[in-house]
mmCIF file of C-alpha atoms in Angstrom:
data_model
loop_
_atom_site.group_PDB
_atom_site.id
_atom_site.type_symbol
_atom_site.label_atom_id
_atom_site.label_comp_id
_atom_site.label_asym_id
_atom_site.label_seq_id
_atom_site.Cartn_x
_atom_site.Cartn_y
_atom_site.Cartn_z
ATOM 1 C CA MET A 1 0.000 0.000 0.000
ATOM 2 C CA SER A 2 1.127 3.556 -0.634
ATOM 3 C CA ALA A 3 1.908 5.831 2.298
ATOM 4 C CA ARG A 4 -0.856 7.950 3.725
ATOM 5 C CA ARG A 5 -0.853 11.618 2.775
ATOM 6 C CA SER A 6 -1.886 14.449 5.017
ATOM 7 C CA LEU A 7 -5.347 15.876 4.411
ATOM 8 C CA GLU A 8 -4.463 19.106 6.210
ATOM 9 C CA GLY A 9 -5.839 22.029 4.231
ATOM 10 C CA GLN A 10 -7.391 19.824 1.528
ATOM 11 C CA VAL A 11 -10.910 20.708 0.389
ATOM 12 C CA ALA A 12 -13.336 17.782 0.453
ATOM 13 C CA VAL A 13 -16.879 17.688 -0.927
ATOM 14 C CA VAL A 14 -19.278 15.106 0.531
ATOM 15 C CA THR A 15 -22.727 14.511 -0.925
ATOM 16 C CA GLY A 16 -25.472 12.994 1.194
ATOM 17 C CA ALA A 17 -23.668 14.546 4.152
ATOM 18 C CA ALA A 18 -26.616 15.133 6.485
ATOM 19 C CA ARG A 19 -26.499 11.732 8.172
ATOM 20 C CA GLY A 20 -25.117 8.212 8.055
ATOM 21 C CA VAL A 21 -21.968 7.486 6.061
ATOM 22 C CA GLY A 22 -21.831 11.009 4.634
ATOM 23 C CA GLU A 23 -22.022 12.724 8.007
ATOM 24 C CA LEU A 24 -19.358 10.549 9.611
ATOM 25 C CA LEU A 25 -17.140 10.812 6.540
ATOM 26 C CA ALA A 26 -17.333 14.603 6.766
ATOM 27 C CA ARG A 27 -16.500 14.496 10.474
ATOM 28 C CA LYS A 28 -13.511 12.195 10.028
ATOM 29 C CA LEU A 29 -12.116 14.143 7.088
ATOM 30 C CA SER A 30 -12.457 17.342 9.101
ATOM 31 C CA ALA A 31 -10.735 15.699 12.088
ATOM 32 C CA ARG A 32 -7.766 15.076 9.796
ATOM 33 C CA GLY A 33 -7.561 18.736 8.831
ATOM 34 C CA ALA A 34 -9.638 18.884 5.658
ATOM 35 C CA LYS A 35 -12.002 21.737 4.884
ATOM 36 C CA VAL A 36 -15.407 20.284 4.096
ATOM 37 C CA ALA A 37 -18.259 21.242 1.759
ATOM 38 C CA LEU A 38 -21.437 19.369 2.669
ATOM 39 C CA VAL A 39 -24.142 18.814 0.058
ATOM 40 C CA GLY A 40 -27.571 17.297 0.595
ATOM 41 C CA LEU A 41 -31.320 17.673 0.857
ATOM 42 C CA GLU A 42 -31.688 18.400 4.576
ATOM 43 C CA PRO A 43 -30.484 21.943 5.201
ATOM 44 C CA GLU A 44 -31.050 21.938 8.956
ATOM 45 C CA GLU A 45 -29.179 18.669 9.388
ATOM 46 C CA LEU A 46 -26.383 19.871 7.108
ATOM 47 C CA LYS A 47 -26.098 23.029 9.179
ATOM 48 C CA ARG A 48 -25.922 20.964 12.366
ATOM 49 C CA VAL A 49 -23.117 18.808 10.959
ATOM 50 C CA SER A 50 -21.222 21.820 9.617
ATOM 51 C CA GLU A 51 -21.357 23.700 12.902
ATOM 52 C CA ARG A 52 -19.774 20.778 14.749
ATOM 53 C CA LEU A 53 -16.805 20.318 12.434
ATOM 54 C CA PRO A 54 -13.430 21.479 13.798
ATOM 55 C CA THR A 55 -12.233 22.892 10.460
ATOM 56 C CA ASP A 56 -13.619 25.422 8.009
ATOM 57 C CA SER A 57 -16.822 24.126 6.418
ATOM 58 C CA ALA A 58 -19.954 25.186 4.594
ATOM 59 C CA HIS A 59 -23.119 23.477 3.407
ATOM 60 C CA TRP A 60 -25.270 23.535 0.291
ATOM 61 C CA HIS A 61 -28.859 22.382 -0.156
ATOM 62 C CA ALA A 62 -29.034 20.627 -3.527
ATOM 63 C CA ASP A 63 -30.443 17.538 -5.203
ATOM 64 C CA VAL A 64 -27.631 15.540 -6.839
ATOM 65 C CA THR A 65 -29.936 14.711 -9.757
ATOM 66 C CA ASP A 66 -30.296 18.415 -10.619
ATOM 67 C CA ALA A 67 -27.493 19.199 -13.064
ATOM 68 C CA GLU A 68 -28.024 22.959 -12.953
ATOM 69 C CA ALA A 69 -28.012 23.025 -9.146
ATOM 70 C CA MET A 70 -24.912 20.856 -8.875
ATOM 71 C CA ALA A 71 -23.030 22.979 -11.394
ATOM 72 C CA ARG A 72 -23.924 26.036 -9.312
ATOM 73 C CA VAL A 73 -22.791 24.317 -6.119
ATOM 74 C CA ALA A 74 -19.484 23.305 -7.689
ATOM 75 C CA GLY A 75 -18.803 26.878 -8.717
ATOM 76 C CA GLU A 76 -19.730 28.218 -5.291
ATOM 77 C CA VAL A 77 -17.562 25.640 -3.506
ATOM 78 C CA VAL A 78 -14.537 26.661 -5.584
ATOM 79 C CA GLU A 79 -15.319 30.325 -4.948
ATOM 80 C CA ARG A 80 -15.691 29.670 -1.208
ATOM 81 C CA PHE A 81 -12.624 27.467 -0.655
ATOM 82 C CA GLY A 82 -10.421 28.227 -3.667
ATOM 83 C CA ALA A 83 -10.190 24.628 -4.895
ATOM 84 C CA VAL A 84 -11.620 21.139 -4.637
ATOM 85 C CA ASP A 85 -9.224 18.274 -3.883
ATOM 86 C CA ILE A 86 -11.570 15.421 -2.924
ATOM 87 C CA VAL A 87 -15.131 14.592 -3.931
ATOM 88 C CA CYS A 88 -17.032 11.803 -2.167
ATOM 89 C CA ALA A 89 -20.101 10.845 -4.209
ATOM 90 C CA ASN A 90 -22.030 9.289 -1.348
ATOM 91 C CA ALA A 91 -25.654 10.386 -1.774
ATOM 92 C CA GLY A 92 -27.975 7.427 -2.134
ATOM 93 C CA VAL A 93 -31.416 5.983 -1.452
ATOM 94 C CA ALA A 94 -32.837 2.478 -1.374
ATOM 95 C CA GLN A 95 -36.083 0.675 -2.086
ATOM 96 C CA ALA A 96 -36.817 -2.951 -1.295
ATOM 97 C CA GLY A 97 -39.491 -5.406 -2.319
ATOM 98 C CA PRO A 98 -40.558 -7.594 -5.249
ATOM 99 C CA PHE A 99 -39.910 -5.916 -8.592
ATOM 100 C CA LEU A 100 -43.379 -6.692 -9.961
ATOM 101 C CA ASP A 101 -45.005 -5.047 -6.950
ATOM 102 C CA SER A 102 -42.740 -2.013 -6.915
ATOM 103 C CA ASP A 103 -43.906 1.518 -7.598
ATOM 104 C CA GLU A 104 -42.286 2.572 -10.876
ATOM 105 C CA THR A 105 -41.696 6.143 -9.741
ATOM 106 C CA ALA A 106 -39.992 5.036 -6.540
ATOM 107 C CA TRP A 107 -37.952 2.417 -8.432
ATOM 108 C CA ARG A 108 -36.753 4.991 -10.959
ATOM 109 C CA ARG A 109 -35.873 7.418 -8.170
ATOM 110 C CA VAL A 110 -33.300 4.958 -6.810
ATOM 111 C CA ILE A 111 -31.613 4.813 -10.214
ATOM 112 C CA GLU A 112 -31.808 8.576 -10.610
ATOM 113 C CA VAL A 113 -30.226 9.351 -7.240
ATOM 114 C CA ASN A 114 -27.680 6.564 -6.938
ATOM 115 C CA LEU A 115 -26.505 6.309 -10.528
ATOM 116 C CA LEU A 116 -27.446 9.483 -12.371
ATOM 117 C CA GLY A 117 -26.849 11.600 -9.255
ATOM 118 C CA SER A 118 -23.306 10.264 -9.039
ATOM 119 C CA VAL A 119 -22.782 11.015 -12.733
ATOM 120 C CA THR A 120 -24.109 14.552 -12.249
ATOM 121 C CA THR A 121 -21.841 15.041 -9.227
ATOM 122 C CA ALA A 122 -18.806 13.925 -11.215
ATOM 123 C CA ARG A 123 -19.691 16.103 -14.185
ATOM 124 C CA ALA A 124 -20.083 19.165 -11.962
ATOM 125 C CA PHE A 125 -16.863 18.756 -9.984
ATOM 126 C CA LEU A 126 -14.435 17.169 -12.447
ATOM 127 C CA PRO A 127 -13.158 20.496 -13.831
ATOM 128 C CA ALA A 128 -12.093 21.449 -10.296
ATOM 129 C CA LEU A 129 -10.586 17.998 -9.656
ATOM 130 C CA ILE A 130 -8.620 18.190 -12.906
ATOM 131 C CA ALA A 131 -7.285 21.585 -11.850
ATOM 132 C CA SER A 132 -6.163 20.211 -8.467
ATOM 133 C CA ARG A 133 -5.185 16.733 -9.728
ATOM 134 C CA GLY A 134 -7.577 15.479 -7.087
ATOM 135 C CA TYR A 135 -9.480 12.357 -6.102
ATOM 136 C CA LEU A 136 -13.042 11.177 -6.714
ATOM 137 C CA LEU A 137 -14.393 8.506 -4.367
ATOM 138 C CA GLN A 138 -17.547 6.796 -5.553
ATOM 139 C CA ILE A 139 -19.496 5.023 -2.820
ATOM 140 C CA ALA A 140 -20.840 1.761 -4.217
ATOM 141 C CA SER A 141 -21.869 -1.404 -2.389
ATOM 142 C CA LEU A 142 -21.249 -5.126 -2.199
ATOM 143 C CA ALA A 143 -24.606 -5.209 -3.982
ATOM 144 C CA ALA A 144 -22.619 -4.361 -7.113
ATOM 145 C CA LEU A 145 -20.712 -7.633 -6.743
ATOM 146 C CA ALA A 146 -23.433 -9.871 -5.326
ATOM 147 C CA PRO A 147 -26.906 -8.775 -6.478
ATOM 148 C CA ALA A 148 -29.722 -9.897 -4.212
ATOM 149 C CA PRO A 149 -33.457 -10.432 -4.744
ATOM 150 C CA MET A 150 -35.888 -7.781 -3.528
ATOM 151 C CA MET A 151 -33.301 -5.081 -4.268
ATOM 152 C CA THR A 152 -33.400 -4.745 -8.050
ATOM 153 C CA ALA A 153 -33.171 -0.954 -8.246
ATOM 154 C CA TYR A 154 -30.468 -0.649 -5.604
ATOM 155 C CA CYS A 155 -28.324 -3.444 -7.042
ATOM 156 C CA ALA A 156 -28.680 -2.107 -10.581
ATOM 157 C CA SER A 157 -27.735 1.406 -9.468
ATOM 158 C CA LYS A 158 -24.674 0.280 -7.508
ATOM 159 C CA SER A 159 -23.477 -1.959 -10.327
ATOM 160 C CA GLY A 160 -23.875 1.060 -12.566
ATOM 161 C CA VAL A 161 -21.825 3.436 -10.416
ATOM 162 C CA GLU A 162 -19.112 0.801 -10.038
ATOM 163 C CA ALA A 163 -18.770 0.469 -13.820
ATOM 164 C CA PHE A 164 -18.989 4.232 -14.264
ATOM 165 C CA ALA A 165 -16.174 4.850 -11.768
ATOM 166 C CA HIS A 166 -13.888 2.211 -13.277
ATOM 167 C CA SER A 167 -14.458 3.621 -16.761
ATOM 168 C CA LEU A 168 -13.837 7.150 -15.529
ATOM 169 C CA ARG A 169 -10.582 6.101 -13.836
ATOM 170 C CA ALA A 170 -9.148 5.007 -17.166
ATOM 171 C CA GLU A 171 -10.218 8.241 -18.836
ATOM 172 C CA LEU A 172 -8.828 10.581 -16.192
ATOM 173 C CA GLY A 173 -5.574 8.963 -15.115
ATOM 174 C CA HIS A 174 -3.467 10.898 -17.622
ATOM 175 C CA ARG A 175 -4.984 14.137 -16.286
ATOM 176 C CA GLY A 176 -3.836 13.437 -12.749
ATOM 177 C CA VAL A 177 -7.258 12.600 -11.307
ATOM 178 C CA ARG A 178 -7.591 9.358 -9.377
ATOM 179 C CA VAL A 179 -10.919 7.572 -9.012
ATOM 180 C CA GLY A 180 -11.772 5.050 -6.303
ATOM 181 C CA VAL A 181 -14.753 2.874 -5.420
ATOM 182 C CA GLY A 182 -15.905 2.142 -1.868
ATOM 183 C CA TYR A 183 -17.743 -1.157 -1.427
ATOM 184 C CA LEU A 184 -19.886 -1.053 1.700
ATOM 185 C CA SER A 185 -21.758 -4.032 3.087
ATOM 186 C CA TRP A 186 -24.793 -3.702 5.382
ATOM 187 C CA THR A 187 -23.731 -0.788 7.560
ATOM 188 C CA ASP A 188 -25.456 0.568 10.649
ATOM 189 C CA THR A 189 -27.281 3.545 9.111
ATOM 190 C CA ASP A 190 -30.857 4.797 8.946
ATOM 191 C CA MET A 191 -31.170 3.212 5.489
ATOM 192 C CA VAL A 192 -30.243 -0.274 6.704
ATOM 193 C CA ARG A 193 -32.266 -0.008 9.897
ATOM 194 C CA GLY A 194 -35.242 0.987 7.758
ATOM 195 C CA ALA A 195 -34.786 -2.110 5.602
ATOM 196 C CA ASP A 196 -34.760 -4.291 8.696
ATOM 197 C CA GLN A 197 -38.222 -3.015 9.620
ATOM 198 C CA ASP A 198 -39.559 -4.892 6.594
ATOM 199 C CA GLU A 199 -40.314 -8.497 7.609
ATOM 200 C CA VAL A 200 -39.372 -9.972 4.228
ATOM 201 C CA MET A 201 -36.097 -8.047 4.013
ATOM 202 C CA ARG A 202 -35.242 -8.966 7.585
ATOM 203 C CA GLU A 203 -35.738 -12.662 6.848
ATOM 204 C CA LEU A 204 -33.774 -12.378 3.609
ATOM 205 C CA ARG A 205 -30.848 -10.819 5.449
ATOM 206 C CA GLN A 206 -30.909 -13.542 8.083
ATOM 207 C CA ARG A 207 -30.521 -16.171 5.369
ATOM 208 C CA LEU A 208 -27.503 -14.550 3.708
ATOM 209 C CA PRO A 209 -24.195 -16.379 4.240
ATOM 210 C CA TRP A 210 -21.486 -14.860 6.394
ATOM 211 C CA PRO A 211 -20.190 -12.179 6.135
ATOM 212 C CA ALA A 212 -23.003 -10.680 4.060
ATOM 213 C CA GLY A 213 -25.696 -11.387 6.602
ATOM 214 C CA ARG A 214 -24.506 -9.193 9.428
ATOM 215 C CA THR A 215 -24.653 -5.430 9.968
ATOM 216 C CA TYR A 216 -21.289 -3.719 10.404
ATOM 217 C CA PRO A 217 -20.647 -0.714 12.673
ATOM 218 C CA LEU A 218 -20.444 2.615 10.907
ATOM 219 C CA GLY A 219 -17.202 3.871 12.445
ATOM 220 C CA PRO A 220 -14.744 1.228 11.202
ATOM 221 C CA SER A 221 -16.366 1.237 7.759
ATOM 222 C CA VAL A 222 -15.830 4.978 7.361
ATOM 223 C CA ASP A 223 -12.312 4.699 8.808
ATOM 224 C CA ARG A 224 -11.437 2.428 5.895
ATOM 225 C CA LEU A 225 -12.864 4.930 3.409
ATOM 226 C CA VAL A 226 -10.799 7.738 4.929
ATOM 227 C CA ALA A 227 -7.662 5.569 4.883
ATOM 228 C CA GLY A 228 -8.270 4.934 1.191
ATOM 229 C CA ILE A 229 -8.554 8.669 0.541
ATOM 230 C CA GLU A 230 -5.320 9.340 2.435
ATOM 231 C CA ARG A 231 -3.439 6.756 0.368
ATOM 232 C CA ARG A 232 -4.554 8.361 -2.876
#
C-alpha cells in the first residue's frame, strides 16, 4: 500500500452529508484537517453537521440529480474554498421489495439518485478535480458484486456506479485525477435499519451467508474509506 498523505488544508466535498456514512465521513475528514463542503437535501441537518466540524466548512442544499443546481454548487464551492481536492459521491437511497409489486416512480428514483446523481456530481466537480489533480471517491456497495433479490433498483444502481467509476478512472488517469470505489456491506445507518423493519427483508438478510448477513458498525467502515482517501 502507498503511504498515507496528510489531508491538512485539503478541500473535500461530501454529498449525502446530512447523516449516516456522509455525516461521519465529513467528520472524520475534518478531524484530519480537511475543509469540508457538505451537500444534501436536509439543510437543517447539514447546518448541524457543519457547525460541529473542527475545520472550516460550509453546506449547500441541492439535489444531486439536478445538473443545474450541482453545477452552481461546484462553482460556489470553488469560490468559497479556492479549490476542490476530494469529492465523495455518497448520496444514495434504497427501495426494497418484489420488482413486480414495486412503484415505478420510486424504483426509478433509486436509479436517478444513486446512478445518475453520481454522474451529475462527477460532471459538476471534475473540472475542479482536474485543476487540483484530485481524487473522486464513488461510494458503491457489495450489492454491485453480489446482487440480491428484492433489491433490483439498488443493485442495478450500484453496479452502474461501479462500472462508471472504473471507466472514468481510465479516462482521467493521464490528467492526474484518481478515481476510487468504496464497497460497503450492510452498515449501521438509517437506510439499513429501515430495511430491517420490513419483515421480508429482515428474513432475507438472516438467510444470507457470512459475512453478508450481518450489519457492520459505521465507524470502522468509514475509517477504511478515509484511509483509502489518504493513500490516494
